[in-house]
Amino acid sequence: MDSMGIMVRKQTAADQALRLDNQICFAVYSTAHAFNRVYKPLLDRLGLTYPQYLVMLALWERDDVPVKDLGERLFLDSGTLTPLLKRLEAAELIRRTRSTEDERVVLIALTPQGHALREKAKAVPQSILAASDCTVGELLAMKDEIVALRDRLNAVLEE
Amino acid sequence: MDSMGIMVRKQTAADQALRLDNQICFAVYSTAHAFNRVYKPLLDRLGLTYPQYLVMLALWERDDVPVKDLGERLFLDSGTLTPLLKRLEAAELIRRTRSTEDERVVLIALTPQGHALREKAKAVPQSILAASDCTVGELLAMKDEIVALRDRLNAVLEE
DNA sequence: CTCAATTGAATTGTGCGCAATATAAATTAT
DNA sequence: ATAATTTATATTGCGCACAATTCAATTGAG
């Protein structure tokens, strides 16, 4: 009966690992969607989707950068960024220009409207903080843990 | 000069809030993508995408359930689930049948192949644990924090 | 200098994710 | 019993995400 007892415990451990509620990946996945839904009404007022908002955040920190640079900062590739950037260009928030030094490079620069939108965006983090119902300190601590996890996962992907 | 000094500090706080590196939402967003990329090669062997894997996890816990039930457990709506479930049906992992009691309801049940896939899936959480380079305890603690955050965000959405 | 290899962006195709709408079945209110 | 409302699923359309491919520009090896 001992061997059977052991088998039962082993099976239980494997079963537990496959439970949705025990998966940190599902926790992260479903939280990302929850954030997206909380952001939506706020970003609608800015005329941005959530990924577009991330691109704008990156550009407000540093613009006049190649698509590649943006992709590295956001962990996105050209297949995602090219059409997204074309939509931001159509909205006249950015300009896309070929670099003269290296014709392969497309430089992304903010337009005056793109810069101006930053003022309206300043209200957003405050609203999110309120929705999260956490202190800034708690959120920053969690953020650091999650980023550390992300970086370890990304490290595995680079072999 | 005092009023100016205060203004500068206020601006700095708002600027900090808009920095990509300070946004927990971006941490969660980019970690979700990192998970997706780590899962991809593992799930390719099972013939599943990551969202399909989540659906299978849910069904392995309890099947013969309405689409609605699945949607509530995964925080997804019919617009996402209907086509995804049709693909799982085409792969013969599930069956979709109208309930006889309530014709509006579509019940999702696992096929024998769908049940069988669970055995192959048991290796997955182990690989993810290794990639995350954390102890089980650390991951579970983080998971609980993230889930708590998700639930607070979702609570705001229900007013 | 030349040609192969590499690089940066764009394109194509598939699969989410969700808002908005549609439709049919069930519930309720009168 | 009939009409109005609600519920469960499906459909359409748009915008990511990403793998795979293409193409032009640049770099590098001989």
CSV table of C-alpha atoms (C1' of nucleotides) in Angstrom, one decimal:
chain,number,residue,atom,x,y,z
A,1,MET,CA,0.0,0.0,0.0
A,2,ASP,CA,3.0,2.3,0.5
A,3,SER,CA,3.9,2.4,-3.2
A,4,MET,CA,0.3,3.2,-4.0
A,5,GLY,CA,0.2,5.9,-1.3
A,6,ILE,CA,3.3,7.4,-2.9
A,7,MET,CA,1.7,7.3,-6.4
A,8,VAL,CA,-1.3,9.0,-5.2
A,9,ARG,CA,0.7,11.8,-3.7
A,10,LYS,CA,2.8,12.2,-6.9
A,11,GLN,CA,-0.3,12.4,-9.0
A,12,THR,CA,-1.7,15.0,-6.7
A,13,ALA,CA,1.4,17.2,-7.1
A,14,ALA,CA,1.3,17.0,-10.9
A,15,ASP,CA,-2.5,17.7,-10.7
A,16,GLN,CA,-1.9,20.7,-8.5
A,17,ALA,CA,0.7,22.1,-11.0
A,18,LEU,CA,-1.8,22.0,-13.8
A,19,ARG,CA,-4.5,23.8,-11.8
A,20,LEU,CA,-5.3,27.1,-13.4
A,21,ASP,CA,-5.4,28.9,-10.0
A,22,ASN,CA,-1.8,27.8,-9.3
A,23,GLN,CA,-0.4,29.1,-12.5
A,24,ILE,CA,1.5,32.3,-12.2
A,25,CYS,CA,1.4,32.7,-15.9
A,26,PHE,CA,-2.4,32.8,-15.8
A,27,ALA,CA,-2.2,35.3,-13.0
A,28,VAL,CA,0.0,37.5,-15.1
A,29,TYR,CA,-2.0,36.9,-18.3
A,30,SER,CA,-5.4,37.8,-16.7
A,31,THR,CA,-3.9,40.8,-14.8
A,32,ALA,CA,-2.6,42.2,-18.1
A,33,HIS,CA,-6.1,42.0,-19.5
A,34,ALA,CA,-7.6,43.5,-16.4
A,35,PHE,CA,-5.2,46.5,-16.7
A,36,ASN,CA,-6.1,46.8,-20.4
A,37,ARG,CA,-9.8,47.1,-19.5
A,38,VAL,CA,-9.2,49.6,-16.8
A,39,TYR,CA,-7.0,51.7,-19.1
A,40,LYS,CA,-9.4,51.6,-22.0
A,41,PRO,CA,-11.8,54.4,-21.0
A,42,LEU,CA,-8.9,56.6,-19.9
A,43,LEU,CA,-7.0,56.1,-23.2
A,44,ASP,CA,-10.1,56.5,-25.3
A,45,ARG,CA,-10.0,60.1,-24.3
A,46,LEU,CA,-6.5,60.4,-25.6
A,47,GLY,CA,-7.4,58.5,-28.8
A,48,LEU,CA,-4.9,55.8,-28.0
A,49,THR,CA,-5.0,52.0,-27.6
A,50,TYR,CA,-2.9,50.6,-24.8
A,51,PRO,CA,0.0,49.4,-26.9
A,52,GLN,CA,0.0,52.8,-28.6
A,53,TYR,CA,0.1,54.4,-25.2
A,54,LEU,CA,3.2,52.4,-24.4
A,55,VAL,CA,4.8,53.5,-27.6
A,56,MET,CA,4.0,57.1,-26.7
A,57,LEU,CA,5.4,56.7,-23.2
A,58,ALA,CA,8.6,55.4,-24.7
A,59,LEU,CA,8.8,58.3,-27.2
A,60,TRP,CA,8.1,60.9,-24.5
A,61,GLU,CA,11.2,59.7,-22.8
A,62,ARG,CA,13.3,59.7,-26.0
A,63,ASP,CA,12.2,60.2,-29.6
A,64,ASP,CA,14.0,60.5,-32.9
A,65,VAL,CA,14.9,56.8,-32.6
A,66,PRO,CA,14.9,53.9,-35.0
A,67,VAL,CA,12.0,51.4,-34.9
A,68,LYS,CA,14.5,48.8,-33.8
A,69,ASP,CA,15.3,50.9,-30.6
A,70,LEU,CA,11.6,51.2,-29.8
A,71,GLY,CA,11.2,47.5,-30.3
A,72,GLU,CA,13.9,46.7,-27.9
A,73,ARG,CA,12.5,48.9,-25.2
A,74,LEU,CA,9.0,47.5,-25.6
A,75,PHE,CA,9.9,43.9,-26.4
A,76,LEU,CA,8.0,44.1,-29.7
A,77,ASP,CA,9.1,43.4,-33.3
A,78,SER,CA,8.5,45.3,-36.6
A,79,GLY,CA,5.5,43.1,-37.5
A,80,THR,CA,3.7,44.7,-34.5
A,81,LEU,CA,5.3,48.1,-34.6
A,82,THR,CA,5.1,49.0,-38.3
A,83,PRO,CA,1.3,49.1,-38.6
A,84,LEU,CA,0.9,50.6,-35.1
A,85,LEU,CA,3.3,53.4,-36.0
A,86,LYS,CA,1.5,54.0,-39.3
A,87,ARG,CA,-1.7,54.5,-37.3
A,88,LEU,CA,0.1,56.9,-35.0
A,89,GLU,CA,1.4,58.7,-38.0
A,90,ALA,CA,-2.1,58.9,-39.5
A,91,ALA,CA,-3.2,60.4,-36.2
A,92,GLU,CA,-0.4,63.0,-36.6
A,93,LEU,CA,1.2,62.1,-33.3
A,94,ILE,CA,4.5,61.0,-34.8
A,95,ARG,CA,6.5,61.3,-38.0
A,96,ARG,CA,8.3,58.4,-39.8
A,97,THR,CA,11.4,59.4,-41.8
A,98,ARG,CA,14.2,57.4,-43.4
A,99,SER,CA,17.6,58.1,-41.9
A,100,THR,CA,19.9,59.7,-44.3
A,101,GLU,CA,22.9,58.0,-42.8
A,102,ASP,CA,21.5,54.5,-43.1
A,103,GLU,CA,18.6,54.2,-45.5
A,104,ARG,CA,17.4,51.0,-43.8
A,105,VAL,CA,16.5,52.9,-40.6
A,106,VAL,CA,13.2,54.6,-40.1
A,107,LEU,CA,13.4,57.2,-37.4
A,108,ILE,CA,10.3,57.9,-35.2
A,109,ALA,CA,9.9,61.5,-34.0
A,110,LEU,CA,7.0,63.1,-32.1
A,111,THR,CA,5.0,65.9,-33.8
A,112,PRO,CA,4.0,69.0,-31.7
A,113,GLN,CA,0.7,67.2,-31.2
A,114,GLY,CA,2.5,64.1,-30.0
A,115,HIS,CA,4.5,66.2,-27.5
A,116,ALA,CA,1.4,68.0,-26.4
A,117,LEU,CA,-0.6,64.8,-25.7
A,118,ARG,CA,1.8,64.2,-22.8
A,119,GLU,CA,0.1,66.8,-20.7
A,120,LYS,CA,-3.2,65.1,-21.1
A,121,ALA,CA,-1.6,61.8,-20.3
A,122,LYS,CA,-0.3,63.0,-17.0
A,123,ALA,CA,-3.7,62.3,-15.4
A,124,VAL,CA,-3.6,58.6,-16.4
A,125,PRO,CA,-1.2,57.1,-13.9
A,126,GLN,CA,-3.1,58.7,-11.0
A,127,SER,CA,-6.4,57.0,-12.1
A,128,ILE,CA,-4.7,53.7,-12.5
A,129,LEU,CA,-3.2,54.0,-9.0
A,130,ALA,CA,-6.6,54.7,-7.6
A,131,ALA,CA,-8.1,51.6,-9.4
A,132,SER,CA,-5.3,49.3,-8.2
A,133,ASP,CA,-6.2,50.3,-4.6
A,134,CYS,CA,-2.6,50.0,-3.5
A,135,THR,CA,0.0,52.3,-2.2
A,136,VAL,CA,2.7,53.5,-4.5
A,137,GLY,CA,5.3,51.6,-2.5
A,138,GLU,CA,3.4,48.3,-2.8
A,139,LEU,CA,3.0,48.7,-6.5
A,140,LEU,CA,6.7,49.5,-7.0
A,141,ALA,CA,7.8,46.5,-5.0
A,142,MET,CA,5.5,44.2,-7.0
A,143,LYS,CA,6.7,45.8,-10.2
A,144,ASP,CA,10.3,45.1,-9.3
A,145,GLU,CA,9.5,41.4,-8.6
A,146,ILE,CA,7.6,41.0,-11.8
A,147,VAL,CA,10.3,42.7,-13.9
A,148,ALA,CA,12.9,40.4,-12.3
A,149,LEU,CA,10.8,37.4,-13.3
A,150,ARG,CA,10.4,38.8,-16.8
A,151,ASP,CA,14.1,39.3,-17.2
A,152,ARG,CA,14.8,35.8,-16.1
A,153,LEU,CA,12.3,34.4,-18.6
A,154,ASN,CA,13.8,36.6,-21.4
A,155,ALA,CA,17.3,35.4,-20.4
A,156,VAL,CA,16.2,31.8,-21.0
A,157,LEU,CA,15.0,32.8,-24.5
A,158,GLU,CA,18.5,34.1,-25.4
A,159,GLU,CA,20.0,30.7,-24.5
B,1,MET,CA,11.7,81.1,-6.0
B,2,ASP,CA,9.8,78.8,-3.6
B,3,SER,CA,6.8,78.5,-5.8
B,4,MET,CA,9.0,77.7,-8.7
B,5,GLY,CA,10.8,75.1,-6.7
B,6,ILE,CA,7.5,73.5,-5.8
B,7,MET,CA,6.5,73.5,-9.5
B,8,VAL,CA,9.7,71.7,-10.5
B,9,ARG,CA,9.2,69.0,-7.9
B,10,LYS,CA,5.5,68.5,-8.9
B,11,GLN,CA,6.5,68.2,-12.5
B,12,THR,CA,9.2,65.7,-11.6
B,13,ALA,CA,6.7,63.5,-9.8
B,14,ALA,CA,4.3,63.5,-12.8
B,15,ASP,CA,7.2,62.8,-15.1
B,16,GLN,CA,8.3,59.9,-13.0
B,17,ALA,CA,4.8,58.4,-13.0
B,18,LEU,CA,4.9,58.5,-16.8
B,19,ARG,CA,8.2,56.7,-17.1
B,20,LEU,CA,7.9,53.3,-18.7
B,21,ASP,CA,10.1,51.7,-16.2
B,22,ASN,CA,7.9,52.8,-13.3
B,23,GLN,CA,4.7,51.4,-14.8
B,24,ILE,CA,3.6,48.2,-13.2
B,25,CYS,CA,1.2,47.7,-16.1
B,26,PHE,CA,4.1,47.6,-18.5
B,27,ALA,CA,5.9,45.1,-16.2
B,28,VAL,CA,2.8,42.9,-16.3
B,29,TYR,CA,2.3,43.4,-20.0
B,30,SER,CA,5.8,42.5,-21.0
B,31,THR,CA,6.0,39.6,-18.5
B,32,ALA,CA,2.9,38.1,-20.1
B,33,HIS,CA,4.6,38.3,-23.5
B,34,ALA,CA,7.7,36.7,-22.1
B,35,PHE,CA,5.7,33.9,-20.6
B,36,ASN,CA,4.0,33.4,-24.0
B,37,ARG,CA,7.4,33.1,-25.7
B,38,VAL,CA,8.7,30.6,-23.2
B,39,TYR,CA,5.6,28.5,-23.5
B,40,LYS,CA,5.5,28.5,-27.3
B,41,PRO,CA,8.1,25.7,-28.0
B,42,LEU,CA,6.6,23.6,-25.2
B,43,LEU,CA,3.0,24.1,-26.4
B,44,ASP,CA,3.9,23.6,-30.1
B,45,ARG,CA,4.6,19.9,-29.2
B,46,LEU,CA,1.0,19.7,-27.9
B,47,GLY,CA,-0.4,21.5,-30.9
B,48,LEU,CA,-1.8,24.3,-28.7
B,49,THR,CA,-1.5,28.0,-28.6
B,50,TYR,CA,-1.2,29.6,-25.1
B,51,PRO,CA,-4.8,30.7,-24.8
B,52,GLN,CA,-5.9,27.2,-26.1
B,53,TYR,CA,-3.7,25.7,-23.3
B,54,LEU,CA,-5.5,27.8,-20.7
B,55,VAL,CA,-8.8,26.6,-22.0
B,56,MET,CA,-7.6,23.0,-21.8
B,57,LEU,CA,-6.4,23.6,-18.2
B,58,ALA,CA,-9.8,24.8,-17.3
B,59,LEU,CA,-11.5,21.9,-19.0
B,60,TRP,CA,-9.2,19.3,-17.4
B,61,GLU,CA,-10.5,20.6,-14.1
B,62,ARG,CA,-14.1,20.6,-15.1
B,63,ASP,CA,-15.7,19.9,-18.5
B,64,ASP,CA,-19.2,19.5,-19.8
B,65,VAL,CA,-19.6,23.2,-19.1
B,66,PRO,CA,-21.2,26.1,-21.0
B,67,VAL,CA,-19.1,28.6,-22.9
B,68,LYS,CA,-20.2,31.2,-20.4
B,69,ASP,CA,-18.7,29.2,-17.5
B,70,LEU,CA,-15.4,28.9,-19.3
B,71,GLY,CA,-15.5,32.6,-20.1
B,72,GLU,CA,-15.9,33.5,-16.4
B,73,ARG,CA,-13.1,31.3,-15.3
B,74,LEU,CA,-10.7,32.7,-18.0
B,75,PHE,CA,-12.0,36.3,-18.1
B,76,LEU,CA,-12.8,36.0,-21.8
B,77,ASP,CA,-15.9,36.6,-23.8
B,78,SER,CA,-17.6,34.7,-26.6
B,79,GLY,CA,-16.0,36.8,-29.3
B,80,THR,CA,-12.7,35.3,-28.2
B,81,LEU,CA,-13.8,31.8,-27.2
B,82,THR,CA,-16.2,30.9,-30.0
B,83,PRO,CA,-13.5,30.8,-32.8
B,84,LEU,CA,-10.9,29.3,-30.4
B,85,LEU,CA,-13.2,26.5,-29.4
B,86,LYS,CA,-14.0,25.8,-33.0
B,87,ARG,CA,-10.3,25.3,-33.6
B,88,LEU,CA,-10.1,23.0,-30.6
B,89,GLU,CA,-13.1,21.1,-32.0
B,90,ALA,CA,-11.4,20.9,-35.4
B,91,ALA,CA,-8.4,19.4,-33.6
B,92,GLU,CA,-10.8,16.9,-32.1
B,93,LEU,CA,-9.8,17.8,-28.5
B,94,ILE,CA,-13.3,19.0,-27.6
B,95,ARG,CA,-16.9,18.6,-28.6
B,96,ARG,CA,-19.4,21.4,-28.8
B,97,THR,CA,-23.0,20.4,-28.3
B,98,ARG,CA,-26.2,22.4,-27.7
B,99,SER,CA,-27.8,21.7,-24.3
B,100,THR,CA,-31.1,20.0,-24.6
B,101,GLU,CA,-32.5,21.7,-21.5
B,102,ASP,CA,-31.5,25.2,-22.7
B,103,GLU,CA,-31.0,25.6,-26.4
B,104,ARG,CA,-29.0,28.8,-26.0
B,105,VAL,CA,-26.3,27.0,-24.1
B,106,VAL,CA,-23.3,25.3,-25.9
B,107,LEU,CA,-21.7,22.7,-23.7
B,108,ILE,CA,-18.0,22.0,-24.1
B,109,ALA,CA,-16.8,18.5,-23.4
B,110,LEU,CA,-13.4,16.9,-23.8
B,111,THR,CA,-12.9,14.1,-26.3
B,112,PRO,CA,-10.8,11.0,-25.3
B,113,GLN,CA,-7.9,12.8,-27.2
B,114,GLY,CA,-8.6,15.9,-25.2
B,115,HIS,CA,-8.4,13.9,-21.9
B,116,ALA,CA,-5.3,12.1,-23.1
B,117,LEU,CA,-3.4,15.3,-23.9
B,118,ARG,CA,-3.4,16.0,-20.2
B,119,GLU,CA,-0.6,13.4,-19.6
B,120,LYS,CA,1.6,15.1,-22.2
B,121,ALA,CA,0.9,18.5,-20.6
B,122,LYS,CA,2.1,17.4,-17.2
B,123,ALA,CA,5.7,18.1,-18.2
B,124,VAL,CA,4.9,21.7,-19.0
B,125,PRO,CA,4.7,23.4,-15.5
B,126,GLN,CA,8.1,21.8,-14.6
B,127,SER,CA,9.8,23.4,-17.6
B,128,ILE,CA,8.3,26.8,-16.9
B,129,LEU,CA,9.4,26.6,-13.3
B,130,ALA,CA,12.9,25.9,-14.4
B,131,ALA,CA,12.8,28.9,-16.9
B,132,SER,CA,11.5,31.2,-14.2
B,133,ASP,CA,14.5,30.3,-12.0
B,134,CYS,CA,12.4,30.8,-8.8
B,135,THR,CA,11.4,28.5,-6.0
B,136,VAL,CA,7.8,27.3,-6.0
B,137,GLY,CA,7.3,29.3,-2.8
B,138,GLU,CA,8.4,32.5,-4.4
B,139,LEU,CA,6.3,32.0,-7.4
B,140,LEU,CA,3.2,31.2,-5.4
B,141,ALA,CA,3.7,34.3,-3.2
B,142,MET,CA,4.0,36.5,-6.3
B,143,LYS,CA,1.0,34.8,-7.9
B,144,ASP,CA,-1.1,35.6,-4.9
B,145,GLU,CA,-0.1,39.3,-5.0
B,146,ILE,CA,-0.7,39.6,-8.7
B,147,VAL,CA,-4.1,37.9,-8.4
B,148,ALA,CA,-5.1,40.2,-5.5
B,149,LEU,CA,-4.2,43.2,-7.8
B,150,ARG,CA,-6.1,41.7,-10.7
B,151,ASP,CA,-9.2,41.2,-8.5
B,152,ARG,CA,-9.1,44.8,-7.3
B,153,LEU,CA,-8.8,46.0,-10.9
B,154,ASN,CA,-11.7,43.8,-11.9
B,155,ALA,CA,-13.7,45.0,-8.9
B,156,VAL,CA,-13.4,48.6,-10.2
B,157,LEU,CA,-14.7,47.5,-13.6
B,158,GLU,CA,-17.9,46.2,-12.0
B,159,GLU,CA,-18.5,49.6,-10.4
C,1,DC,C1',36.7,45.6,-55.2
C,2,DT,C1',33.3,42.0,-55.2
C,3,DC,C1',30.1,39.0,-53.5
C,4,DA,C1',28.2,36.7,-49.5
C,5,DA,C1',26.3,37.6,-45.1
C,6,DT,C1',24.0,40.6,-42.0
C,7,DT,C1',20.8,44.1,-40.7
C,8,DG,C1',16.4,47.0,-40.4
C,9,DA,C1',11.9,47.4,-41.9
C,10,DA,C1',7.9,45.9,-44.2
C,11,DT,C1',4.7,42.3,-45.6
C,12,DT,C1',1.8,38.1,-45.1
C,13,DG,C1',-0.8,34.9,-42.6
C,14,DT,C1',-2.8,33.1,-38.3
C,15,DG,C1',-4.7,33.6,-33.9
C,16,DC,C1',-6.2,36.1,-30.2
C,17,DG,C1',-9.0,40.1,-27.5
C,18,DC,C1',-12.7,42.9,-27.4
C,19,DA,C1',-16.5,46.2,-28.7
C,20,DA,C1',-20.7,46.3,-31.1
C,21,DT,C1',-24.2,44.0,-33.2
C,22,DA,C1',-27.2,40.1,-34.3
C,23,DT,C1',-30.1,36.2,-33.3
C,24,DA,C1',-32.5,32.8,-31.1
C,25,DA,C1',-34.1,30.9,-26.8
C,26,DA,C1',-35.8,31.6,-22.2
C,27,DT,C1',-37.8,34.5,-18.6
C,28,DT,C1',-40.9,38.1,-16.9
C,29,DA,C1',-44.5,41.1,-16.8
C,30,DT,C1',-48.8,42.4,-18.1
D,1,DA,C1',-51.1,34.0,-23.9
D,2,DT,C1',-48.5,37.8,-25.8
D,3,DA,C1',-45.1,41.4,-25.5
D,4,DA,C1',-41.0,43.1,-23.5
D,5,DT,C1',-36.7,42.0,-21.5
D,6,DT,C1',-32.9,39.2,-20.5
D,7,DT,C1',-29.6,35.6,-21.6
D,8,DA,C1',-26.2,32.7,-24.2
D,9,DT,C1',-23.8,32.3,-28.2
D,10,DA,C1',-22.3,33.8,-32.8
D,11,DT,C1',-20.6,37.3,-36.1
D,12,DT,C1',-18.1,41.4,-37.8
D,13,DG,C1',-14.5,44.5,-37.7
D,14,DC,C1',-10.3,46.5,-35.8
D,15,DG,C1',-5.9,46.2,-33.6
D,16,DC,C1',-2.4,43.9,-31.7
D,17,DA,C1',1.4,39.8,-31.5
D,18,DC,C1',4.4,37.0,-33.8
D,19,DA,C1',6.5,33.6,-37.1
D,20,DA,C1',8.1,33.5,-41.7
D,21,DT,C1',9.3,35.7,-45.7
D,22,DT,C1',10.9,39.5,-48.6
D,23,DC,C1',13.7,43.3,-49.9
D,24,DA,C1',16.9,46.9,-49.9
D,25,DA,C1',20.9,48.8,-47.6
D,26,DT,C1',25.1,48.0,-45.3
D,27,DT,C1',29.0,45.4,-43.8
D,28,DG,C1',32.7,42.2,-44.1
D,29,DA,C1',35.8,38.6,-45.8
D,30,DG,C1',38.8,37.3,-49.3
